[in-house]
Coordinates of C-alpha atoms in Angstrom, one line a residue:
Chain M
M28 CA 105.8 97.1 92.0
T29 CA 105.5 99.1 88.9
T30 CA 102.5 99.8 87.0
D31 CA 101.5 101.4 83.6
A32 CA 100.8 104.7 85.3
S33 CA 104.5 105.1 86.4
P34 CA 106.7 107.1 83.7
R35 CA 109.1 104.7 82.1
P36 CA 112.5 105.0 83.5
D37 CA 115.1 106.8 81.4
L38 CA 118.1 104.5 80.8
S39 CA 120.2 107.1 78.9
G40 CA 123.9 106.0 79.0
V41 CA 123.3 102.9 81.0
R42 CA 125.6 100.3 79.7
I43 CA 123.7 96.8 79.3
G44 CA 124.9 93.7 77.8
F45 CA 121.9 91.6 76.6
I46 CA 122.3 87.9 75.8
G47 CA 119.5 85.8 74.0
L48 CA 117.4 87.4 71.4
G49 CA 114.6 84.8 71.0
V50 CA 110.9 85.6 70.9
M51 CA 111.2 86.9 74.3
G52 CA 114.6 88.4 74.4
A53 CA 114.3 90.5 71.2
P54 CA 111.4 92.7 72.1
M55 CA 112.6 93.0 75.9
A56 CA 116.1 94.2 74.4
A57 CA 114.3 96.6 72.2
H58 CA 112.5 98.2 75.1
L59 CA 115.9 98.8 76.8
L60 CA 117.3 100.4 73.7
E61 CA 114.2 102.7 73.4
A62 CA 114.7 103.7 77.0
G63 CA 118.2 105.1 76.0
A64 CA 120.4 102.1 77.2
V65 CA 123.8 101.8 75.5
L66 CA 123.1 98.1 74.4
T67 CA 125.5 95.5 73.5
V68 CA 123.9 92.2 72.4
H69 CA 124.9 88.6 71.8
T70 CA 122.7 85.7 70.6
R71 CA 123.5 82.3 69.2
T72 CA 122.0 83.1 65.8
P73 CA 123.6 86.5 64.9
Q74 CA 120.9 87.4 62.1
R75 CA 118.5 87.7 64.8
A76 CA 120.4 90.7 66.2
Q77 CA 120.2 92.6 63.0
P78 CA 117.0 94.7 63.7
L79 CA 118.6 95.8 67.0
L80 CA 122.0 96.7 65.4
D81 CA 120.1 98.6 62.9
A82 CA 118.4 100.5 65.7
G83 CA 121.7 101.3 67.4
A84 CA 122.9 98.2 69.4
R85 CA 126.4 96.9 69.1
W86 CA 127.4 93.2 68.4
A87 CA 129.3 91.1 70.8
P88 CA 130.7 88.0 69.5
S89 CA 130.5 86.0 72.6
P90 CA 128.7 86.4 76.0
A91 CA 132.0 87.5 77.5
D92 CA 132.2 90.4 75.2
A93 CA 128.7 91.4 75.8
A94 CA 129.4 91.6 79.6
R95 CA 132.6 93.5 79.2
D96 CA 132.3 97.1 80.6
A97 CA 128.5 96.6 81.2
A98 CA 126.8 98.0 84.4
F99 CA 124.1 95.3 83.8
V100 CA 123.9 92.0 82.0
V101 CA 120.6 90.5 81.0
T102 CA 120.3 87.0 80.0
I103 CA 117.3 85.2 78.6
V104 CA 118.1 81.8 76.8
G105 CA 116.5 78.4 76.4
F106 CA 117.5 75.9 78.9
P107 CA 119.6 75.7 82.2
E108 CA 122.6 74.2 80.2
D109 CA 122.5 77.4 78.1
V110 CA 122.5 79.6 81.1
E111 CA 125.5 77.7 82.6
A112 CA 127.4 78.0 79.4
V113 CA 126.6 81.8 79.1
Y114 CA 127.7 82.5 82.6
F115 CA 130.5 80.0 83.1
G116 CA 131.9 79.6 79.5
R117 CA 130.8 77.1 76.8
R118 CA 132.6 73.7 76.6
G119 CA 133.7 73.0 73.0
T120 CA 131.1 70.6 71.2
A121 CA 131.2 69.0 67.8
A122 CA 128.9 71.8 66.5
A123 CA 130.8 74.6 68.0
P124 CA 134.4 73.1 68.7
T125 CA 135.8 76.4 70.0
G126 CA 133.4 76.9 72.8
G127 CA 132.9 80.5 74.1
A128 CA 134.0 82.6 77.0
G129 CA 131.3 83.2 79.7
I130 CA 130.0 86.4 81.5
F131 CA 132.1 85.6 84.5
S132 CA 135.5 86.0 82.5
T133 CA 134.8 89.7 82.0
A134 CA 132.1 91.0 84.2
A135 CA 133.4 93.9 86.3
P136 CA 133.2 94.1 90.0
G137 CA 129.9 96.2 90.8
A138 CA 128.1 95.1 87.8
V139 CA 124.5 93.5 88.2
L140 CA 123.7 90.1 86.3
I141 CA 120.0 89.4 85.7
D142 CA 119.1 85.9 84.5
M143 CA 115.7 86.1 83.1
T144 CA 115.6 82.5 81.8
T145 CA 113.2 80.2 83.6
S146 CA 115.9 77.9 85.1
R147 CA 117.0 75.9 88.1
P148 CA 116.8 77.5 91.3
A149 CA 120.1 75.8 92.4
L150 CA 121.8 77.3 89.3
A151 CA 120.5 80.7 90.4
R152 CA 122.1 80.2 93.7
E153 CA 125.4 79.0 92.2
I154 CA 125.5 82.0 89.9
H155 CA 124.7 84.2 92.9
A156 CA 127.5 82.8 95.0
A157 CA 130.1 83.0 92.1
A158 CA 129.0 86.4 91.4
A159 CA 129.4 87.5 95.1
A160 CA 132.8 86.0 95.2
R161 CA 133.8 88.5 92.5
S162 CA 131.9 91.5 94.1
I163 CA 129.2 91.1 91.4
A164 CA 125.5 91.0 92.2
A165 CA 123.3 88.5 90.6
L166 CA 119.5 88.3 90.3
D167 CA 117.2 85.6 89.0
A168 CA 114.3 87.2 87.4
P169 CA 112.2 84.9 85.2
V170 CA 109.1 86.2 83.6
S171 CA 105.5 85.3 82.8
G172 CA 103.3 86.8 80.1
G173 CA 104.8 85.2 77.0
D174 CA 105.8 86.8 73.8
V175 CA 102.7 89.2 73.9
G176 CA 103.9 90.4 77.4
A177 CA 107.5 90.8 76.2
R178 CA 106.3 92.9 73.3
A179 CA 103.9 95.1 75.3
A180 CA 106.4 95.2 78.3
T181 CA 103.5 93.9 80.5
L182 CA 105.6 91.0 81.8
S183 CA 105.3 89.8 85.4
I184 CA 108.9 89.7 86.7
M185 CA 109.5 87.5 89.7
V186 CA 112.9 88.3 91.4
G187 CA 115.3 86.5 93.6
G188 CA 118.5 88.0 95.0
D189 CA 119.8 90.7 97.5
A190 CA 117.5 93.6 98.1
D191 CA 120.0 96.3 97.2
A192 CA 120.8 94.7 93.8
F193 CA 117.0 94.5 93.1
E194 CA 116.7 98.2 93.9
R195 CA 119.5 98.8 91.5
A196 CA 118.1 96.8 88.8
R197 CA 114.5 98.0 89.3
P198 CA 114.6 100.5 86.4
I199 CA 115.9 97.9 84.0
L200 CA 113.1 95.5 85.0
A201 CA 110.5 98.3 84.9
V202 CA 111.1 99.1 81.2
M203 CA 110.5 95.4 80.5
G204 CA 107.6 94.5 82.7
R205 CA 104.5 95.7 84.5
L206 CA 104.7 93.7 87.7
V207 CA 108.2 93.6 89.1
V208 CA 108.3 91.8 92.7
R209 CA 111.2 90.8 94.8
Q210 CA 110.3 87.3 96.1
G211 CA 113.3 86.6 98.4
A212 CA 116.9 85.6 98.2
A213 CA 118.7 84.1 95.4
G214 CA 116.6 81.4 93.7
S215 CA 113.2 82.7 94.9
G216 CA 112.4 84.2 91.4
Q217 CA 112.9 80.8 89.9
L218 CA 110.7 79.1 92.7
T219 CA 108.0 81.6 92.2
K220 CA 108.0 80.9 88.5
L221 CA 107.8 77.2 89.1
C222 CA 104.7 78.0 91.3
N223 CA 103.1 79.8 88.3
Q224 CA 104.0 76.7 86.1
I225 CA 102.5 74.3 88.6
A226 CA 99.3 76.5 88.8
I227 CA 99.1 76.5 85.0
A228 CA 99.5 72.7 84.7
G229 CA 96.5 71.9 86.8
T230 CA 94.3 74.5 85.1
M231 CA 95.5 73.3 81.7
F232 CA 94.0 69.9 82.7
G233 CA 90.9 71.4 83.9
A234 CA 90.3 73.3 80.8
L235 CA 91.1 70.6 78.3
E236 CA 89.4 67.9 80.0
A237 CA 86.4 70.0 80.2
L238 CA 86.5 70.7 76.5
L239 CA 86.9 67.0 75.6
F240 CA 84.0 66.2 77.9
A241 CA 81.8 68.8 76.3
R242 CA 82.6 67.5 72.8
R243 CA 82.2 63.7 73.5
T244 CA 79.0 64.2 75.4
G245 CA 77.5 66.2 72.4
L246 CA 77.5 69.6 73.8
D247 CA 78.6 72.8 71.9
P248 CA 82.0 73.7 73.6
T249 CA 81.5 77.5 72.7
T250 CA 78.1 77.6 74.4
V251 CA 79.5 75.6 77.4
L252 CA 82.3 78.2 77.7
T253 CA 79.6 80.9 77.9
S254 CA 78.1 79.2 81.0
I255 CA 81.3 78.2 82.7
G256 CA 83.7 80.8 81.8
A257 CA 82.6 83.7 84.2
G258 CA 82.3 81.8 87.5
A259 CA 84.2 79.4 89.9
A260 CA 85.7 77.6 86.9
A261 CA 87.2 80.6 85.2
S262 CA 90.8 80.7 84.4
W263 CA 93.1 82.5 82.0
T264 CA 93.7 79.1 80.4
L265 CA 89.9 78.4 80.0
L266 CA 89.2 81.9 78.6
N267 CA 92.3 81.9 76.2
L268 CA 93.4 78.5 75.3
Y269 CA 90.2 76.3 75.5
P270 CA 88.8 78.3 72.4
R271 CA 92.2 77.8 70.5
A272 CA 92.1 74.2 71.4
E273 CA 88.5 73.9 70.2
R274 CA 89.3 75.4 66.8
G275 CA 92.3 73.1 66.5
D276 CA 94.9 76.1 66.6
F277 CA 97.7 74.8 68.5
A278 CA 100.3 77.2 67.6
P279 CA 102.4 78.4 70.6
G280 CA 101.7 80.6 72.7
F281 CA 104.2 78.9 74.8
A282 CA 106.0 75.6 73.4
A283 CA 105.2 72.4 75.1
R284 CA 109.0 71.4 75.2
H285 CA 109.8 74.5 77.3
F286 CA 106.8 73.7 79.7
L287 CA 108.0 70.2 80.0
K288 CA 111.4 71.6 81.0
D289 CA 109.7 73.8 83.6
L290 CA 107.6 70.8 85.0
R291 CA 110.7 68.7 85.3
I292 CA 112.5 71.4 87.4
A293 CA 109.5 71.9 89.5
L294 CA 109.5 68.1 90.1
D295 CA 113.0 67.8 91.0
E296 CA 112.5 70.8 93.5
A297 CA 109.4 69.2 95.0
S298 CA 111.2 66.0 95.4
D299 CA 114.1 67.7 97.2
A300 CA 111.4 69.2 99.4
A301 CA 110.0 65.7 100.1
L302 CA 106.9 67.0 98.5
D303 CA 104.6 64.8 96.5
L304 CA 102.4 66.7 94.1
P305 CA 100.2 64.3 92.2
G306 CA 99.0 66.9 89.7
L307 CA 102.3 68.0 88.7
A308 CA 103.5 64.4 88.5
L309 CA 100.7 63.6 86.1
A310 CA 101.2 66.7 84.0
E311 CA 105.1 65.8 83.7
R312 CA 103.9 62.4 82.5
L313 CA 101.6 63.5 79.8
Y314 CA 103.8 66.5 78.6
G315 CA 106.6 63.9 78.4
R316 CA 104.4 61.7 76.2
M317 CA 103.2 64.7 74.0
V318 CA 106.9 66.1 73.5
E319 CA 109.0 63.0 73.5
D320 CA 106.6 60.2 72.2
E321 CA 104.4 62.1 70.0
G322 CA 106.8 64.8 68.7
R323 CA 104.6 67.8 69.5
G324 CA 107.2 69.8 71.5
D325 CA 106.7 72.9 69.4
F326 CA 103.0 72.8 69.8
G327 CA 101.6 75.3 72.2
T328 CA 100.8 73.8 75.7
H329 CA 97.3 73.4 75.0
G330 CA 98.2 71.0 72.2
L331 CA 97.9 68.4 75.2
L332 CA 94.4 68.1 74.0
L333 CA 95.7 65.9 71.3
T334 CA 97.5 63.7 73.9
L335 CA 94.4 63.4 76.0
M336 CA 92.3 62.4 72.9
G337 CA 94.8 59.5 72.5
S338 CA 95.6 60.7 69.0
Chain X
M18 CA 71.1 85.5 78.6
T19 CA 69.8 87.9 81.2
T20 CA 72.2 90.6 82.7
D21 CA 71.8 92.9 85.8
A22 CA 70.9 95.6 83.4
S23 CA 67.6 93.8 82.4
P24 CA 64.7 94.6 84.6
R25 CA 63.5 91.7 87.0
P26 CA 60.6 89.7 85.7
D27 CA 57.4 90.3 87.5
L28 CA 56.0 87.0 88.6
S29 CA 52.8 88.4 90.2
G30 CA 50.4 85.6 90.6
V31 CA 52.4 82.7 89.0
R32 CA 52.1 79.6 91.0
I33 CA 55.3 78.0 91.8
G34 CA 56.1 74.8 93.9
F35 CA 59.7 74.9 95.5
I36 CA 61.3 71.9 97.1
G37 CA 64.5 72.1 98.8
L38 CA 65.4 74.9 101.2
G39 CA 69.1 74.3 101.9
V40 CA 71.9 77.1 101.7
M41 CA 71.1 77.4 97.9
G42 CA 67.4 76.8 97.8
A43 CA 66.3 79.0 100.6
P44 CA 67.7 82.4 99.0
M45 CA 66.4 81.3 95.6
A46 CA 63.0 80.7 96.8
A47 CA 63.1 84.1 98.6
H48 CA 63.8 85.8 95.3
L49 CA 60.8 84.2 93.6
L50 CA 58.6 85.5 96.5
E51 CA 60.0 88.8 96.2
A52 CA 59.2 88.7 92.5
G53 CA 55.5 88.2 93.4
A54 CA 55.2 84.4 92.9
V55 CA 52.5 82.5 94.9
L56 CA 54.9 80.2 96.5
T57 CA 54.3 76.8 98.1
V58 CA 57.4 75.3 99.8
H59 CA 58.5 71.9 100.9
T60 CA 61.8 70.8 102.5
R61 CA 63.0 67.9 104.5
T62 CA 63.7 70.0 107.7
P63 CA 60.5 72.0 108.0
Q64 CA 61.9 74.6 110.5
R65 CA 64.2 75.8 107.6
A66 CA 61.0 77.1 105.8
Q67 CA 59.8 79.4 108.5
P68 CA 61.5 82.7 107.1
L69 CA 59.8 82.0 103.9
L70 CA 56.4 81.2 105.5
D71 CA 56.7 84.4 107.5
A72 CA 57.3 86.2 104.3
G73 CA 54.1 84.8 102.7
A74 CA 54.8 81.3 101.2
R75 CA 52.7 78.4 102.0
W76 CA 53.8 75.1 103.4
A77 CA 53.3 71.7 101.7
P78 CA 53.7 68.6 103.8
S79 CA 55.1 66.6 100.8
P80 CA 56.6 67.3 97.3
A81 CA 53.4 66.1 95.8
D82 CA 51.6 68.8 97.7
A83 CA 54.1 71.4 96.6
A84 CA 53.5 70.4 92.9
R85 CA 49.7 70.4 93.1
D86 CA 48.4 73.2 91.1
A87 CA 51.7 74.7 90.3
A88 CA 52.5 76.1 87.1
F89 CA 56.3 75.6 87.8
V90 CA 58.0 73.3 90.2
V91 CA 61.6 74.1 91.2
T92 CA 63.8 71.5 93.0
I93 CA 67.1 71.8 94.4
V94 CA 68.0 69.0 96.8
G95 CA 71.3 67.1 97.7
F96 CA 72.0 64.0 95.7
P97 CA 70.6 62.2 92.6
E98 CA 68.8 59.7 95.0
D99 CA 66.8 62.8 96.5
V100 CA 65.8 64.0 93.1
E101 CA 64.6 60.6 92.4
A102 CA 62.5 60.5 95.4
V103 CA 61.2 64.0 95.0
Y104 CA 60.0 63.3 91.6
F105 CA 58.9 59.6 91.7
G106 CA 58.1 59.3 95.3
R107 CA 60.1 58.2 98.3
R108 CA 60.2 54.7 99.4
G109 CA 59.7 54.2 103.1
T110 CA 62.8 53.8 105.2
A111 CA 63.4 53.0 108.9
A112 CA 63.8 56.8 109.5
A113 CA 60.9 57.9 107.6
P114 CA 58.6 54.9 107.4
T115 CA 55.8 56.4 105.5
G116 CA 57.6 57.5 102.4
G117 CA 56.3 60.5 100.6
A118 CA 54.4 61.0 97.4
G119 CA 56.5 62.6 94.6
I120 CA 55.8 65.3 92.1
F121 CA 54.6 63.2 89.3
S122 CA 51.7 61.9 91.4
T123 CA 50.1 65.4 91.3
A124 CA 51.8 67.7 88.8
A125 CA 49.3 69.0 86.2
P126 CA 49.6 68.7 82.3
G127 CA 51.2 72.0 81.2
A128 CA 53.3 72.4 84.2
V129 CA 57.1 73.0 83.8
L130 CA 59.3 71.1 86.4
I131 CA 62.8 72.6 86.8
D132 CA 65.4 70.4 88.7
M133 CA 68.4 72.7 89.7
T134 CA 70.2 70.0 91.7
T135 CA 73.4 69.0 90.3
S136 CA 72.5 65.3 89.3
R137 CA 73.0 62.6 86.8
P138 CA 72.3 63.5 83.1
A139 CA 70.6 60.1 82.7
L140 CA 68.2 60.9 85.5
A141 CA 67.3 64.3 84.0
R142 CA 66.6 62.4 80.7
E143 CA 64.4 60.0 82.7
I144 CA 62.4 62.7 84.3
H145 CA 62.1 64.6 80.9
A146 CA 60.7 61.3 79.4
A147 CA 58.4 60.6 82.3
A148 CA 57.1 64.2 82.3
A149 CA 56.5 64.2 78.4
A150 CA 54.4 61.1 79.0
R151 CA 52.1 63.2 81.1
S152 CA 52.3 66.4 78.8
I153 CA 54.5 68.0 81.3
A154 CA 57.8 70.0 80.4
A155 CA 60.8 69.3 82.3
L156 CA 64.1 71.2 82.5
D157 CA 67.4 70.3 84.1
A158 CA 69.0 73.6 85.2
P159 CA 71.9 73.2 87.6
V160 CA 73.7 76.2 88.8
S161 CA 77.2 77.5 89.7
G162 CA 77.9 80.4 92.0
G163 CA 77.5 78.9 95.3
D164 CA 75.7 80.5 98.2
V165 CA 77.0 83.8 97.4
G166 CA 75.4 83.6 93.9
A167 CA 72.2 82.3 95.2
R168 CA 71.9 85.1 97.7
A169 CA 72.9 87.9 95.1
A170 CA 70.8 86.1 92.3
T171 CA 73.9 86.2 90.2
L172 CA 74.0 82.4 89.4
S173 CA 75.1 80.8 86.3
I174 CA 72.1 78.6 85.3
M175 CA 72.9 75.7 82.7
V176 CA 69.6 74.5 81.2
G177 CA 68.9 71.3 79.4
G178 CA 65.4 70.5 77.8
D179 CA 63.0 71.7 75.1
A180 CA 63.3 75.1 73.8
D181 CA 59.8 76.3 74.3
A182 CA 59.8 74.9 77.9
F183 CA 63.0 77.0 78.3
E184 CA 61.4 80.2 76.9
R185 CA 58.4 79.7 79.5
A186 CA 60.6 79.1 82.4
R187 CA 63.1 81.9 81.4
P188 CA 61.4 84.6 83.8
I189 CA 61.5 82.4 86.7
L190 CA 65.3 81.5 86.1
A191 CA 66.1 85.1 85.4
V192 CA 64.9 86.0 88.9
M193 CA 67.4 83.5 90.5
G194 CA 70.5 84.0 88.1
R195 CA 72.3 86.4 86.1
L196 CA 73.6 84.1 83.3
V197 CA 70.8 81.8 82.0
V198 CA 71.9 79.6 79.0
R199 CA 70.1 76.8 77.3
Q200 CA 72.8 74.2 76.5
G201 CA 70.7 71.7 74.3
A202 CA 68.3 68.9 74.9
A203 CA 67.4 67.2 78.3
G204 CA 70.6 66.2 80.2
S205 CA 72.7 69.1 78.6
G206 CA 72.4 71.3 81.6
Q207 CA 73.7 68.6 83.9
L208 CA 76.6 67.7 81.4
T209 CA 77.5 71.6 81.3
K210 CA 77.6 71.7 85.0
L211 CA 79.9 68.6 84.9
C212 CA 82.2 70.5 82.6
N213 CA 82.3 73.2 85.1
Q214 CA 83.3 70.8 87.9
I215 CA 86.0 69.1 85.7
A216 CA 87.5 72.5 85.0
I217 CA 87.4 73.4 88.8
A218 CA 89.0 69.9 89.6
G219 CA 92.1 70.7 87.6
T220 CA 92.3 74.2 88.6
M221 CA 92.1 73.3 92.3
F222 CA 95.3 71.1 92.0
G223 CA 97.1 73.8 90.2
A224 CA 96.3 76.5 92.9
L225 CA 96.9 74.2 96.1
E226 CA 100.0 72.5 94.6
A227 CA 101.4 75.9 93.9
L228 CA 100.6 76.9 97.4
L229 CA 102.3 73.8 99.0
F230 CA 105.3 74.3 96.7
A231 CA 105.5 77.8 97.8
R232 CA 105.5 76.9 101.5
R233 CA 107.8 74.1 101.4
T234 CA 110.5 75.9 99.4
G235 CA 110.4 78.8 101.8
L236 CA 108.6 81.3 99.9
D237 CA 105.8 83.7 101.1
P238 CA 102.8 82.4 99.5
T239 CA 100.9 85.8 99.7
T240 CA 103.9 87.4 97.8
V241 CA 103.9 84.6 95.3
L242 CA 100.3 85.2 94.7
T243 CA 101.0 88.9 93.8
S244 CA 103.4 87.7 91.0
I245 CA 101.4 84.8 89.5
G246 CA 97.7 85.9 90.2
A247 CA 97.3 88.2 87.2
G248 CA 98.9 86.3 84.4
A249 CA 98.6 82.9 82.5
A250 CA 98.2 81.1 85.8
A251 CA 95.2 83.1 87.0
S252 CA 91.9 81.5 88.0
W253 CA 89.1 82.1 90.2
T254 CA 90.3 79.2 92.5
L255 CA 93.7 80.7 92.9
L256 CA 92.4 84.4 93.6
N257 CA 89.7 83.2 96.0
L258 CA 90.7 79.9 97.6
Y259 CA 94.5 79.8 97.7
P260 CA 94.3 82.7 100.1
R261 CA 91.7 81.0 102.4
A262 CA 93.8 77.8 102.3
E263 CA 97.0 79.7 103.0
R264 CA 95.3 81.0 106.2
G265 CA 93.8 77.7 107.2
D266 CA 90.2 78.7 106.6
F267 CA 88.6 75.5 105.2
A268 CA 84.9 76.5 105.7
P269 CA 82.8 75.8 102.6
G270 CA 82.3 77.5 100.2
F271 CA 81.3 74.3 98.5
A272 CA 81.5 71.1 100.6
A273 CA 83.9 68.5 99.4
R274 CA 81.5 65.6 99.7
H275 CA 79.2 67.4 97.2
F276 CA 82.0 67.9 94.9
L277 CA 82.9 64.3 95.2
K278 CA 79.5 63.3 94.2
D279 CA 79.8 65.7 91.1
L280 CA 83.2 64.1 90.2
R281 CA 82.0 60.6 90.3
I282 CA 79.0 61.5 88.1
A283 CA 81.5 63.1 85.6
L284 CA 83.6 60.0 85.8
D285 CA 80.7 57.8 85.0
E286 CA 79.6 59.8 82.2
A287 CA 83.1 59.9 80.7
S288 CA 83.5 56.2 81.0
D289 CA 80.1 55.9 79.2
A290 CA 81.7 58.1 76.4
A291 CA 84.9 55.9 76.3
L292 CA 86.7 59.0 77.5
D293 CA 89.8 58.9 79.7
L294 CA 90.4 61.9 81.8
P295 CA 93.3 61.4 84.0
G296 CA 93.1 64.8 85.8
L297 CA 89.5 64.0 86.7
A298 CA 90.3 60.7 87.8
L299 CA 93.1 61.7 89.9
A300 CA 90.8 64.4 91.4
E301 CA 88.1 61.7 92.3
R302 CA 90.8 59.6 94.0
L303 CA 92.0 62.3 96.1
Y304 CA 88.6 63.8 97.1
G305 CA 87.6 60.3 97.8
R306 CA 90.5 59.9 100.4
M307 CA 89.5 63.4 101.8
V308 CA 85.9 62.8 102.3
E309 CA 85.9 59.0 103.0
D310 CA 89.1 58.2 104.6
E311 CA 90.1 61.5 106.3
G312 CA 86.3 62.4 107.2
R313 CA 86.6 66.0 105.7
G314 CA 83.5 66.0 103.6
D315 CA 82.0 69.1 105.2
F316 CA 85.2 71.1 104.6
G317 CA 85.4 73.3 101.5
T318 CA 86.9 71.9 98.4
H319 CA 90.2 73.7 99.0
G320 CA 90.5 71.4 102.3
L321 CA 92.2 69.1 99.7
L322 CA 95.2 71.0 100.7
L323 CA 95.3 68.8 103.8
T324 CA 95.1 65.8 102.0
L325 CA 97.9 66.8 99.5
M326 CA 100.0 67.5 102.7
G327 CA 99.5 64.0 103.8
S328 CA 98.1 65.0 107.1

């Protein structure tokens, strides 16, 4: 575990390939560059890389190029399919007919691959096995803390994989997050992130249904929060998202379509474990309605209020 | 709002009737006595009153006797039926064939009646109206914070009723709680408490399903909590009840059968407001199973873990 009190590790001269410069990846990559890393970046939309290139990063035209000669490769992309493409190579599609070579086509023995996407535990284990066959280490290391945590380097990073690879990667991770914990073998980081999302799903119901109930029974939701925000009902969601939902501010935060993806992965894993989680199942149903029927996938997760209102 | 920094009000010579000396009521009454009130107490099980009588309180053989000559009457009993009996008089039953005279048979014009039971908003409004017809004030003032908060006088007290009655009662309430907020007209305190319970219900799912998921997928639930306890998934329930559930300690805290009562009142109110709250409805169904089918009404609310496990 690393806290703010620790000095930031010095990454001078450490060669890192970084793939995926979205709202999370871009500030995370910037922290690595500031810590002295020799950074090579790739992302699907090249212009997103420009600020990093201006700050000294080098451009790689493919994931394979980003991984070549890197001691560490960090990936943080959108969906499990993207993770698969980035590691194993992209099949040609109508939009991108040439496809693209994956990390495994160039990564050198001894490298450490760190996937920080929230993705399938089974895919993390598959990557770990494919890496091991090439004498490469692989960690699954999804994060929580959102874009705010990515910019402030205060992320919680949940890590699965071998203990020695974790120790080697720790300075890299400590530059990007505040709470870096190894949870167990390959896939454990992903499973822990799913626990996080399951806990959030229930809390979200609680907070948004309390808000709706307050409104519809004639209470002042803001005064209600004064009474209920500090005791047994307290949650991060209640304190942070209830007020935004109350004033009709549904900007993400965390986009509902990504949350739905996570809930579906969690449900699949629960089902594989013969585990019936009725709260999670309800959340998946309602977020499915919000994202797929109501077209609100780019709203923040607290936009579920509108679905609960039946509007 | 009153905080710890404020001096405790001096209630010397204030005549208070106090009805209901359960795990909540007993320490709350003790605080009033310590603040100097002239306290007359009644409770269903007389031996529970002995420590207060030893400390200077007087015994009243009925609610009516407790209310006679009192400037304030505080009630905190179990269920709405008990509230009804205490205020309007108890019908004779096989167990207590003589019944008992209620508060309204003796309370003097100018008195302030404060019901701190979690009860039905409609009953709070009925008591308010019956009181007004007798030139008596009535407040509904349910609490959150549990027995710990009752003992430490750190309760959150959610108050409904007229503003002037609230101001008169404020010193009494400030002796028993830390956060005393008027939410609106009669019934608003009860409605706010229901918001609190709705928020807790969702959060409970989240925390317990995350715990089950962690267990069944082979993670260490304690290490998982390290990673997820400080960010967007954080909640009072996750930090306090997840660890107790993990070690199999299902002592209440807050008894499931009381929580089920609250959820049913909330569902009825939601239904009256034409409001569909699927998380609340699911919670009522599962707590119903836990309390009525599985006989675990005296377990803490986090005993729902056993229901979710299907055991």
